[in-house]
mmCIF file of C-alpha atoms and ligand atoms in Angstrom:
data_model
loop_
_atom_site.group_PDB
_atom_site.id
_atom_site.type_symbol
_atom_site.label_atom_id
_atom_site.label_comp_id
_atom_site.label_asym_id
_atom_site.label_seq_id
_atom_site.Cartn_x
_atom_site.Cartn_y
_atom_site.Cartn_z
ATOM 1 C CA UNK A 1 -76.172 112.022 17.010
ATOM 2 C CA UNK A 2 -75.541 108.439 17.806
ATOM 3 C CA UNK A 3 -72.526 106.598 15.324
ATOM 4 C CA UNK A 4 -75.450 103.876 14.733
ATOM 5 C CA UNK A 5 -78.098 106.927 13.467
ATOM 6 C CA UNK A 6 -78.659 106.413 9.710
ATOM 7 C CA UNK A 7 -77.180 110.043 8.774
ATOM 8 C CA UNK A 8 -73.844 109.342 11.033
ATOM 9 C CA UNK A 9 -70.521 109.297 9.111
ATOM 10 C CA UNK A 10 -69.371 105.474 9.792
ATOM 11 C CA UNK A 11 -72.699 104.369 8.860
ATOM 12 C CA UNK A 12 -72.301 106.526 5.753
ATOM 13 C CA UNK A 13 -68.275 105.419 5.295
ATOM 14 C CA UNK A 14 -70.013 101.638 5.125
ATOM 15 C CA UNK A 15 -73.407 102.481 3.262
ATOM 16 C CA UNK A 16 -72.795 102.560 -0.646
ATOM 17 C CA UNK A 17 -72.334 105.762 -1.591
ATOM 18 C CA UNK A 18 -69.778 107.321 -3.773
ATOM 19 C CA UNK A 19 -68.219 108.697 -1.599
ATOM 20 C CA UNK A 20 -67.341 105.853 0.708
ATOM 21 C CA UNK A 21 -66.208 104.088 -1.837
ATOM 22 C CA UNK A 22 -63.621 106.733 -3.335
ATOM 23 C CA UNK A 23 -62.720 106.891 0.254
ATOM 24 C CA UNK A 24 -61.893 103.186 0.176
ATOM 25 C CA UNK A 25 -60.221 103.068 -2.997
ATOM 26 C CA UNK A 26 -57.590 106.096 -1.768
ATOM 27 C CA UNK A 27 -56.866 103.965 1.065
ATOM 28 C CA UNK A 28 -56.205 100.787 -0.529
ATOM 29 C CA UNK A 29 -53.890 102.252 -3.019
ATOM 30 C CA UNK A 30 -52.239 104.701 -1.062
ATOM 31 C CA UNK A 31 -51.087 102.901 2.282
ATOM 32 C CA UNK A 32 -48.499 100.367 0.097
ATOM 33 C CA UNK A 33 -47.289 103.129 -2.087
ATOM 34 C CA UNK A 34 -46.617 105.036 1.334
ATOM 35 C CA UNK A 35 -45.609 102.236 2.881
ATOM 36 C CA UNK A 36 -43.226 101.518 -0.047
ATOM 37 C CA UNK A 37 -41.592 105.019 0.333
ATOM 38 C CA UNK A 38 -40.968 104.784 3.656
ATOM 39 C CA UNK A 39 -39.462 101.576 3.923
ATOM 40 C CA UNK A 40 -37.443 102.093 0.732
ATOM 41 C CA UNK A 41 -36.217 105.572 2.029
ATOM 42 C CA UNK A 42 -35.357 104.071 5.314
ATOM 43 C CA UNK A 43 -33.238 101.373 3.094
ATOM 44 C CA UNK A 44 -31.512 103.003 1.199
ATOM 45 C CA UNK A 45 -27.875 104.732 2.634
ATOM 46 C CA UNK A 46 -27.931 108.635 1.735
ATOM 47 C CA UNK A 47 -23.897 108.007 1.029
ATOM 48 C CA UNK A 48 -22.162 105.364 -0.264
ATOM 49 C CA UNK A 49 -19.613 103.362 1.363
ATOM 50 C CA UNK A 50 -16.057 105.037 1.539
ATOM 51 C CA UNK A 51 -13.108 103.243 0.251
ATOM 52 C CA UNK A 52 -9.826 105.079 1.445
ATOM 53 C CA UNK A 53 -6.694 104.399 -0.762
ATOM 54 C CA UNK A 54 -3.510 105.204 1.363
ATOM 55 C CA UNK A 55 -0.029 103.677 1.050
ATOM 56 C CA UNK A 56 3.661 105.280 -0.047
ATOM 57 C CA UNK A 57 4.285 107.440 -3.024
ATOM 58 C CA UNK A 58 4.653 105.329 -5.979
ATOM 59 C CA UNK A 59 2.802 102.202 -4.863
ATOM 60 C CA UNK A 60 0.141 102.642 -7.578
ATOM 61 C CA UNK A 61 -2.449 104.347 -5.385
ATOM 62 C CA UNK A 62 -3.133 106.567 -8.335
ATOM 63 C CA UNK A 63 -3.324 103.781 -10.743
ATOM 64 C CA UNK A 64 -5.533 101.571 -8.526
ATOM 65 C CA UNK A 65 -8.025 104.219 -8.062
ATOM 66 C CA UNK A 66 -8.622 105.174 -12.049
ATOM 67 C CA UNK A 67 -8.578 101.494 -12.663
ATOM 68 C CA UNK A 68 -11.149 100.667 -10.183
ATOM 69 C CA UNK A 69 -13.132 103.977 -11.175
ATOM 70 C CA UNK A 70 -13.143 103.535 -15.428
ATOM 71 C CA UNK A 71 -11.615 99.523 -15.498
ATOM 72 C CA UNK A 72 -8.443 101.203 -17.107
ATOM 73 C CA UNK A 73 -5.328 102.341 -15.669
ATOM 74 C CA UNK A 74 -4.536 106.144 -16.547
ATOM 75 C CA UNK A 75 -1.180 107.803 -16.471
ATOM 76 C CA UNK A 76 -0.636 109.101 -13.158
ATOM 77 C CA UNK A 77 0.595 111.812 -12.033
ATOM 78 C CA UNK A 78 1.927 113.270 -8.417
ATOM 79 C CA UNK A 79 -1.212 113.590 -6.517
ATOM 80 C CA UNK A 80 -1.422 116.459 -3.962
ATOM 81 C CA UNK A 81 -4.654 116.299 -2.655
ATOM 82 C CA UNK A 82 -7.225 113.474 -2.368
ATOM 83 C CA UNK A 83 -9.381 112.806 -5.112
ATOM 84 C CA UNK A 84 -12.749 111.355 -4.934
ATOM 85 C CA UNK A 85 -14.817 109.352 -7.829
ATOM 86 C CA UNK A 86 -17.435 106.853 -7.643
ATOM 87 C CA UNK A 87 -16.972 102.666 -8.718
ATOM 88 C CA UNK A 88 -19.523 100.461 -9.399
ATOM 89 C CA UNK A 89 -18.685 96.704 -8.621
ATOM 90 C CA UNK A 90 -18.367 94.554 -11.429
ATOM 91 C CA UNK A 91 -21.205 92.363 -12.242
ATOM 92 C CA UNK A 92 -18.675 89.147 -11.468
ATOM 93 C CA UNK A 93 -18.810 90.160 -7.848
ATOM 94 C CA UNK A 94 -21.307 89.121 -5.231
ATOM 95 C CA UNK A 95 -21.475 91.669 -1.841
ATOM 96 C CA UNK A 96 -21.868 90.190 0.936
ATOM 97 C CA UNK A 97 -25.252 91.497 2.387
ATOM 98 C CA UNK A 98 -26.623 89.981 -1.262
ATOM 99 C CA UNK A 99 -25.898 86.680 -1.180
ATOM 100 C CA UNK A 100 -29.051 85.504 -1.231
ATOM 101 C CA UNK A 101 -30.383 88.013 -3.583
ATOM 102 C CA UNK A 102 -31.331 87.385 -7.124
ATOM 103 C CA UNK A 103 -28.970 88.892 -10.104
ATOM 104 C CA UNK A 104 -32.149 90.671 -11.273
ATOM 105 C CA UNK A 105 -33.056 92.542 -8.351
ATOM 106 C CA UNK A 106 -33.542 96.232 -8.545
ATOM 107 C CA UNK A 107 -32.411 97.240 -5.088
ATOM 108 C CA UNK A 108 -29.153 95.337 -6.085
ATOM 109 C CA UNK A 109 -27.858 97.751 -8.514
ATOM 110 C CA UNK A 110 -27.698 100.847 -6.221
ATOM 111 C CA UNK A 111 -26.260 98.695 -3.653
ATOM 112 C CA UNK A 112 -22.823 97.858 -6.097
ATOM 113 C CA UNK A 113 -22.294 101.520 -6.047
ATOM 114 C CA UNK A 114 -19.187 103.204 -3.501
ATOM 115 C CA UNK A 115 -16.784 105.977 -3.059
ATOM 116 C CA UNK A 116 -13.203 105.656 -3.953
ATOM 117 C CA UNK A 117 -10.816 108.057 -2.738
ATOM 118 C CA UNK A 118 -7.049 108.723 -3.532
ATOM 119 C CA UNK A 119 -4.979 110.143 -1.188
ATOM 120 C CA UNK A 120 -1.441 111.429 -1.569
ATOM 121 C CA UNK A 121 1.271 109.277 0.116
ATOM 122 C CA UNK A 122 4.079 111.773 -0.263
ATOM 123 C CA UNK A 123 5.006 111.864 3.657
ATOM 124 C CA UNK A 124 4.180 115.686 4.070
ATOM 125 C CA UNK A 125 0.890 114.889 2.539
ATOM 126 C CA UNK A 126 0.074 112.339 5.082
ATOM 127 C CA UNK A 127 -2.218 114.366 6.914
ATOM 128 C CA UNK A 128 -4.993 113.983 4.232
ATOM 129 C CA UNK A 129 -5.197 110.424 4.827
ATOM 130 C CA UNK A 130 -4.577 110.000 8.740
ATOM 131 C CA UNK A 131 -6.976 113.062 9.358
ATOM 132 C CA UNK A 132 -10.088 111.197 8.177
ATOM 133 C CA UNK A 133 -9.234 107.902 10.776
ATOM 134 C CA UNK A 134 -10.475 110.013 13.632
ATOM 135 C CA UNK A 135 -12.910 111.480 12.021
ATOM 136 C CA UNK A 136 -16.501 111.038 12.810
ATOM 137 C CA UNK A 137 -18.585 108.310 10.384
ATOM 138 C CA UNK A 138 -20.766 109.655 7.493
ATOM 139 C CA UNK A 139 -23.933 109.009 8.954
ATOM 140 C CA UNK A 140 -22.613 111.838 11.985
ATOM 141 C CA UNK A 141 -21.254 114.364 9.638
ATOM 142 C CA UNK A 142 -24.236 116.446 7.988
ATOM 143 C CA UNK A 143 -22.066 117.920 5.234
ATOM 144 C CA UNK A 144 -20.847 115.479 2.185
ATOM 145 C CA UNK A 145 -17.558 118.339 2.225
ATOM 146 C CA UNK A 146 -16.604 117.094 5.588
ATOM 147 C CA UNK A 147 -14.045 114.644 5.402
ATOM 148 C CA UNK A 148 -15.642 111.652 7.970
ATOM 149 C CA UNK A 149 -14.679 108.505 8.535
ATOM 150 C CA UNK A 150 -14.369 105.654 6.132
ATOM 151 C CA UNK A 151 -16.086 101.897 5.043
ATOM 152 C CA UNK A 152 -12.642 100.611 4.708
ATOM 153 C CA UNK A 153 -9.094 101.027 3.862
ATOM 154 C CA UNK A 154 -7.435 99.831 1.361
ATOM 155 C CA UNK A 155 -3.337 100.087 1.729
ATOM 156 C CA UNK A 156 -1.305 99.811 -1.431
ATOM 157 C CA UNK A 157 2.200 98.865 -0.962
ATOM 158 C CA UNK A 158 4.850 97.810 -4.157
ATOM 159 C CA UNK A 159 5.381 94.128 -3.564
ATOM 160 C CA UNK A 160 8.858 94.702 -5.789
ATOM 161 C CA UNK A 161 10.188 97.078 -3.512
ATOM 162 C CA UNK A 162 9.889 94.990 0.029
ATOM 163 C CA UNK A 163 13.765 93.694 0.366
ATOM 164 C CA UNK A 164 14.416 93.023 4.248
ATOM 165 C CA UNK A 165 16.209 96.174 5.340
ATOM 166 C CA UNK A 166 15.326 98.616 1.905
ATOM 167 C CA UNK A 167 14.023 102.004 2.343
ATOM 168 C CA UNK A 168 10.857 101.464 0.610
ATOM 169 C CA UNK A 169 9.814 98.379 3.404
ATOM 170 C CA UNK A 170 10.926 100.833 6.235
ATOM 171 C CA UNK A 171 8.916 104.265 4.664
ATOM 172 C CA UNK A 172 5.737 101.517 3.970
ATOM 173 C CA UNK A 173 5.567 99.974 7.512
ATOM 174 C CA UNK A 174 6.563 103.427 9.592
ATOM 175 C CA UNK A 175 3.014 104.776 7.366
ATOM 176 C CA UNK A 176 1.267 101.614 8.156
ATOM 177 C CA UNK A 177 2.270 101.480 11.614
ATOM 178 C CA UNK A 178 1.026 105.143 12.099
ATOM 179 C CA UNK A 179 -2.351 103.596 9.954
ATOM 180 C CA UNK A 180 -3.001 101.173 11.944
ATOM 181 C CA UNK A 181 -2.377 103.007 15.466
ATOM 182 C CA UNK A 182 -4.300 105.793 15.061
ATOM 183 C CA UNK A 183 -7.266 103.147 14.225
ATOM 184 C CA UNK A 184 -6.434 101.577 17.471
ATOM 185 C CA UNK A 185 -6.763 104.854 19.196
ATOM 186 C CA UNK A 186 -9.569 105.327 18.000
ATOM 187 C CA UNK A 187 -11.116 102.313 19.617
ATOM 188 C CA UNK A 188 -9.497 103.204 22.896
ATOM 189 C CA UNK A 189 -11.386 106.387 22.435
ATOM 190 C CA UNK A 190 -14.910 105.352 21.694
ATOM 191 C CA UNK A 191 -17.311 105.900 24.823
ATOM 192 C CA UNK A 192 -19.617 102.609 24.319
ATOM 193 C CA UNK A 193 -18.512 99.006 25.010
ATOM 194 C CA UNK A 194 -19.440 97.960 21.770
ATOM 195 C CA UNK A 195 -16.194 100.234 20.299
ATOM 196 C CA UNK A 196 -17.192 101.742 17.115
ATOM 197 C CA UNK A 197 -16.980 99.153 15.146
ATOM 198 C CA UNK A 198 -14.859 97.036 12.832
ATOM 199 C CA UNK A 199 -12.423 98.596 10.034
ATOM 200 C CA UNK A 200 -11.459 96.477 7.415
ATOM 201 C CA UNK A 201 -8.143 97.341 6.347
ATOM 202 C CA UNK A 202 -7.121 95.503 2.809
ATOM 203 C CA UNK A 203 -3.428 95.505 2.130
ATOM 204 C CA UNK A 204 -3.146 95.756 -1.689
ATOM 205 C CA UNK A 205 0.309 93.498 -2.220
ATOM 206 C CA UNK A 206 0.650 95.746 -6.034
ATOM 207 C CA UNK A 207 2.860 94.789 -8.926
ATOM 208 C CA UNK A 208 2.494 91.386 -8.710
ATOM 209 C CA UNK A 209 2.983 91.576 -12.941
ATOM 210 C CA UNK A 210 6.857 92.245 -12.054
ATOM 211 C CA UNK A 211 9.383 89.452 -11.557
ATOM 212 C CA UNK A 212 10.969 90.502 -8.469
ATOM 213 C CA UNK A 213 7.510 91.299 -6.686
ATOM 214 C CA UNK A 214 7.227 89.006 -3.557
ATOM 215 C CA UNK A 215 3.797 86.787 -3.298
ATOM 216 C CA UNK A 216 1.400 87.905 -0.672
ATOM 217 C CA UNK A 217 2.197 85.952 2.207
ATOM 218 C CA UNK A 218 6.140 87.397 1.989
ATOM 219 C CA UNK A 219 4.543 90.777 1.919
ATOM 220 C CA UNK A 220 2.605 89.966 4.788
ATOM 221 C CA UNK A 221 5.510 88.653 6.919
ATOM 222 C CA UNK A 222 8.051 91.630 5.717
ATOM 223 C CA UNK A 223 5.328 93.940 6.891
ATOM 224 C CA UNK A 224 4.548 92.660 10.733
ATOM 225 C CA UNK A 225 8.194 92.168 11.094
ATOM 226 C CA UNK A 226 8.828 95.846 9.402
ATOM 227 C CA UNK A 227 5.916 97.148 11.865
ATOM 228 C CA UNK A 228 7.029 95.535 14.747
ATOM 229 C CA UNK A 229 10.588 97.094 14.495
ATOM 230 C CA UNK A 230 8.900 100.257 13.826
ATOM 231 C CA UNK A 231 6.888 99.770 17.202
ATOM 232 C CA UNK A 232 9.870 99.042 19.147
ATOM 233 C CA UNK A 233 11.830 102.392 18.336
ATOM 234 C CA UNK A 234 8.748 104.353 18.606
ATOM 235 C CA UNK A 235 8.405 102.600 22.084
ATOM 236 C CA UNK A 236 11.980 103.351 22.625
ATOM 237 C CA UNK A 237 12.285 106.800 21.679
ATOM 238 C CA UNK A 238 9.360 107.511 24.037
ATOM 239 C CA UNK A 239 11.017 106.431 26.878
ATOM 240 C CA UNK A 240 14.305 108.318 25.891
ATOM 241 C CA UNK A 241 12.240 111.441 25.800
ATOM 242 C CA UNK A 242 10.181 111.240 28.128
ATOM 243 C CA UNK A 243 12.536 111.328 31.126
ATOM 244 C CA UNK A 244 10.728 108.987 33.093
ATOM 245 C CA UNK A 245 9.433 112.416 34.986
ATOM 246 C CA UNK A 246 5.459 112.566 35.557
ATOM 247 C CA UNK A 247 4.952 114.902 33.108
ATOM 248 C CA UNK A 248 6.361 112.219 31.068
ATOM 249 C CA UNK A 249 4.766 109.189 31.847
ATOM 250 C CA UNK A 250 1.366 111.002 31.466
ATOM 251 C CA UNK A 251 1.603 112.376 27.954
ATOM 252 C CA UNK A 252 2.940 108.765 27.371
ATOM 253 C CA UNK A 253 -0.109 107.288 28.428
ATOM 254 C CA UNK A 254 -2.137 109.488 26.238
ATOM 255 C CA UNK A 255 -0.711 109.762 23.435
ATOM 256 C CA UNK A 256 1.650 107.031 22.708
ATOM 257 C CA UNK A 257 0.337 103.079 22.671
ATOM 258 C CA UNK A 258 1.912 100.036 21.863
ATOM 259 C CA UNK A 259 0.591 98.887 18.186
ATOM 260 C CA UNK A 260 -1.370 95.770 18.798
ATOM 261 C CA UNK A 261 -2.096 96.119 22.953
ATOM 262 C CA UNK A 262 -0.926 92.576 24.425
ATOM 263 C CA UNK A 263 1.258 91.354 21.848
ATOM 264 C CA UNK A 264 4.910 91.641 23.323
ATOM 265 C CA UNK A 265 7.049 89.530 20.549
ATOM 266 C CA UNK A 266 6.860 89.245 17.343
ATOM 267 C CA UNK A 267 4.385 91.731 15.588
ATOM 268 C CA UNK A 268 1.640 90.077 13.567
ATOM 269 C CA UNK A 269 -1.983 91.781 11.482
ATOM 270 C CA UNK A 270 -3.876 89.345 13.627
ATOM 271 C CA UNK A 271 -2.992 91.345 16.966
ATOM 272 C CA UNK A 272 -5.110 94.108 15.245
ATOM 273 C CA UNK A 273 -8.311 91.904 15.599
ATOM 274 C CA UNK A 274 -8.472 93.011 19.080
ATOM 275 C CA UNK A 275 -9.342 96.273 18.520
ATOM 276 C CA UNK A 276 -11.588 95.350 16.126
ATOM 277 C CA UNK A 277 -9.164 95.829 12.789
ATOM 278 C CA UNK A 278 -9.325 93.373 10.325
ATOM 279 C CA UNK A 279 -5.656 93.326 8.267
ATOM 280 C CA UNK A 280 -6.035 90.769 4.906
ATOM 281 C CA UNK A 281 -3.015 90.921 2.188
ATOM 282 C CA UNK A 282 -4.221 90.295 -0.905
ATOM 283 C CA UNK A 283 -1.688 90.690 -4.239
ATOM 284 C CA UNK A 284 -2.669 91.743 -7.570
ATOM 285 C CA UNK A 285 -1.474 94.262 -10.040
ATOM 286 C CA UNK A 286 -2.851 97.514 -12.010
ATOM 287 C CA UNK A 287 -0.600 97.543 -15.038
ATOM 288 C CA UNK A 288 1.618 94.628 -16.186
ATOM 289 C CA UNK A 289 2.069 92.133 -19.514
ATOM 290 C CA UNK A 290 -1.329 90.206 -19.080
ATOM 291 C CA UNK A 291 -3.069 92.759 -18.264
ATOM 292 C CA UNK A 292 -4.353 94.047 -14.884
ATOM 293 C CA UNK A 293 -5.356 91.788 -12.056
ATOM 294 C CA UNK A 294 -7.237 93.509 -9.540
ATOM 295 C CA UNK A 295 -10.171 91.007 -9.401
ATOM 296 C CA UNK A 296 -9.310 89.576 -6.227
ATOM 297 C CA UNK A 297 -9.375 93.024 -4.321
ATOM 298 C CA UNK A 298 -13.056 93.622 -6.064
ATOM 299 C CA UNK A 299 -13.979 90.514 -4.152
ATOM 300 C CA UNK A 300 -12.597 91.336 -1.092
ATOM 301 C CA UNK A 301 -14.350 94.910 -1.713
ATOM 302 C CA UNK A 302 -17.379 93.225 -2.564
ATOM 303 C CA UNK A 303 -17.010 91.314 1.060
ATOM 304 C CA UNK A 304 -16.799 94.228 3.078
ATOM 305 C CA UNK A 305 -20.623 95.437 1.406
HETATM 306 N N1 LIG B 1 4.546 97.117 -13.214
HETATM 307 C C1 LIG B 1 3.590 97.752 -12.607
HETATM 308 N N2 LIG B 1 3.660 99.079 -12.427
HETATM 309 C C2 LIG B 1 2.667 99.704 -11.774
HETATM 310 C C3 LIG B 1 1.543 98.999 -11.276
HETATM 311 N N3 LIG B 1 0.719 99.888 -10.670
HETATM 312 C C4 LIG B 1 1.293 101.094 -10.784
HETATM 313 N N4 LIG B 1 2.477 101.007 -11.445
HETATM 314 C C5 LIG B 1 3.389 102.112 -11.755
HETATM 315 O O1 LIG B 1 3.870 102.641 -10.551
HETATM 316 C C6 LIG B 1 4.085 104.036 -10.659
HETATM 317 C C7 LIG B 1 3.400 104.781 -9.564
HETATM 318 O O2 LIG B 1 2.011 104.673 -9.713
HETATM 319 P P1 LIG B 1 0.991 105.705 -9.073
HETATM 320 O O3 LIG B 1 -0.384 105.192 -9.281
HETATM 321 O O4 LIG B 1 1.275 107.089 -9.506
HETATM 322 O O5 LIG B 1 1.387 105.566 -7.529
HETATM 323 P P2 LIG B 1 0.920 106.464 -6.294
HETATM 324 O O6 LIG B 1 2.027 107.418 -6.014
HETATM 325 O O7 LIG B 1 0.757 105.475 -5.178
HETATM 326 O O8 LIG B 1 -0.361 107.122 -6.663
HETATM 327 C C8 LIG B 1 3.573 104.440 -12.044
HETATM 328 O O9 LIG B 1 4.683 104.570 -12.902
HETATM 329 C C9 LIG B 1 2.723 103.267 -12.471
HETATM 330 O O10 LIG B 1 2.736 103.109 -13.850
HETATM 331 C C10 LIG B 1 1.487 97.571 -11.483
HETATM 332 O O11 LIG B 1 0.556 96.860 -11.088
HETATM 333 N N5 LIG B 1 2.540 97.008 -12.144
HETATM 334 MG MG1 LIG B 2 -0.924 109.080 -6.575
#
């Protein structure tokens, strides 16, 4: 039977008959509703974006995260494991993939949603945190139980307790230091040229509400030129042990690194770009007399989406 005979299917498919036409219909209405699916599946991230709060004991890590998470600071107490909760942006702040987007789009709401996790910044605790920087990103890791790697960090230091030469500036830049290394390793370690791609790394400059708190940019300076000396006497202590033997030099090689490859002087964030780490200090404050002011860290939250 020819296609053209009277009794062939196309010719039937085009004659009218009911059939052709319920045929017709199913198409039209199904291929967008399909089509829809698809692309909307293919859209929308299974996981949210990870924010990872690290910093020293007593920086407000605690505080940040349920004030981020429920818009009010609650008590805090010593945190020995990481805690995870979901935030949704505040309506004030714009993301930056939807600039362009209008207010009342859909698609926009379950884009304002991500992950917050606390971490413990106890130094014995530390592992929590610097176990997830070489850690594979969630779209690798099948299970959401499987720590992986995150969006961004966010690093909360106490802007009151950064006096040149105090314990508290030499305990936050030794953990930033080791922060911002093993994030350099890790772009020494990925196999493609295109590295695996940029970490934003906020430096939340807390307890800006107190008097003796120091404004960002003093945070920013006290904390290259804390890093940098903590650089140095890593540098130094490497070559001390290492016994200039070849067993030495190799494990050096390996496993050591100078923070911030190039940069021999002065230590500075921007030295970080290189390796694709993007350091911004941004001040603010959980708690305090007016009230808390964390709305410039939503927006630089809300840049990194
Ligand atoms: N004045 C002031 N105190 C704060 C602020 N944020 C946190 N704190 C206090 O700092 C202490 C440590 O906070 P916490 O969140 O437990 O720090 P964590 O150890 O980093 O988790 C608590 O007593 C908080 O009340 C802030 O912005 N201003
Ligand atoms: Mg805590």
């Amino acid at each position: 039977m020819a296609w053209h005979d009277v009794d062939s299917w196309p010719t039937v498919l085009l004659g009218p008959t009911l059939t052709g036409i319920l045929v017709t219909l199913l198409v039209a209405f199904l291929i967008p509703i399909l089509l829809h699916q698809f692309l909307y599946r293919a859209r929308t991230p299974k996981t949210l974006p990870t924010f990872l709060i690290l910093g020293p004991s007593g920086s407000g890590k605690t505080s940040l995260f349920t004030q981020l998470e429920r818009g009010t600071p609650s008590p805090t107490h010593i945190s020995q494991v990481p805690a995870t909760a979901t935030a949704t942006l505040p309506p004030s702040i714009t993301t930056e993939s939807n600039r362009y987007r209008s207010t009342e789009d859909p698609t926009l709401l379950a884009q304002r949603r991500i992950t917050l996790i606390d971490t413990p910044g106890h130094g014995k605790l530390r592992h929590h945190a610097l176990s997830r920087l070489s850690a594979p990103p969630a779209s690798k890791t099948k299970s959401a139980t499987v720590p992986s790697f995150p969006h961004a960090l966010v690093f909360v230091v106490d802007a009151a307790r950064l006096a040149p030469g105090s314990d508290s500036l030499a305990e936050a830049a030794a953990y930033l230091h080791d922060v911002l290394l093993a994030l350099q390793r890790r772009h020494a370690r990925a196999r493609t040229s295109r590295g695996p791609g940029t970490v934003p790394v906020l430096v939340a400059a807390n307890k800006m509400d107190l008097f003796t708190a120091a404004p960002a940019k003093v945070v920013a300076r006290a904390l290259e030129d804390e890093v940098g000396r903590v650089r140095e006497s890593r540098a130094k202590g490497l070559l001390d042990s290492g016994g200039g033997g070849e067993g030495g030099r190799a494990e050096e090689d390996e496993d050591a690194g100078w923070l911030g490859e190039g940069g021999e002087g002065r230590f500075e964030f921007r030295q970080m770009e290189e390796v694709d780490v993007l350091v911004e200090v941004v001040g603010g404050n959980v708690l305090g007399g007016g009230g808390p002011d964390v709305q410039a860290w939503w927006e630089w939250i809300g840049r990194q989406l």
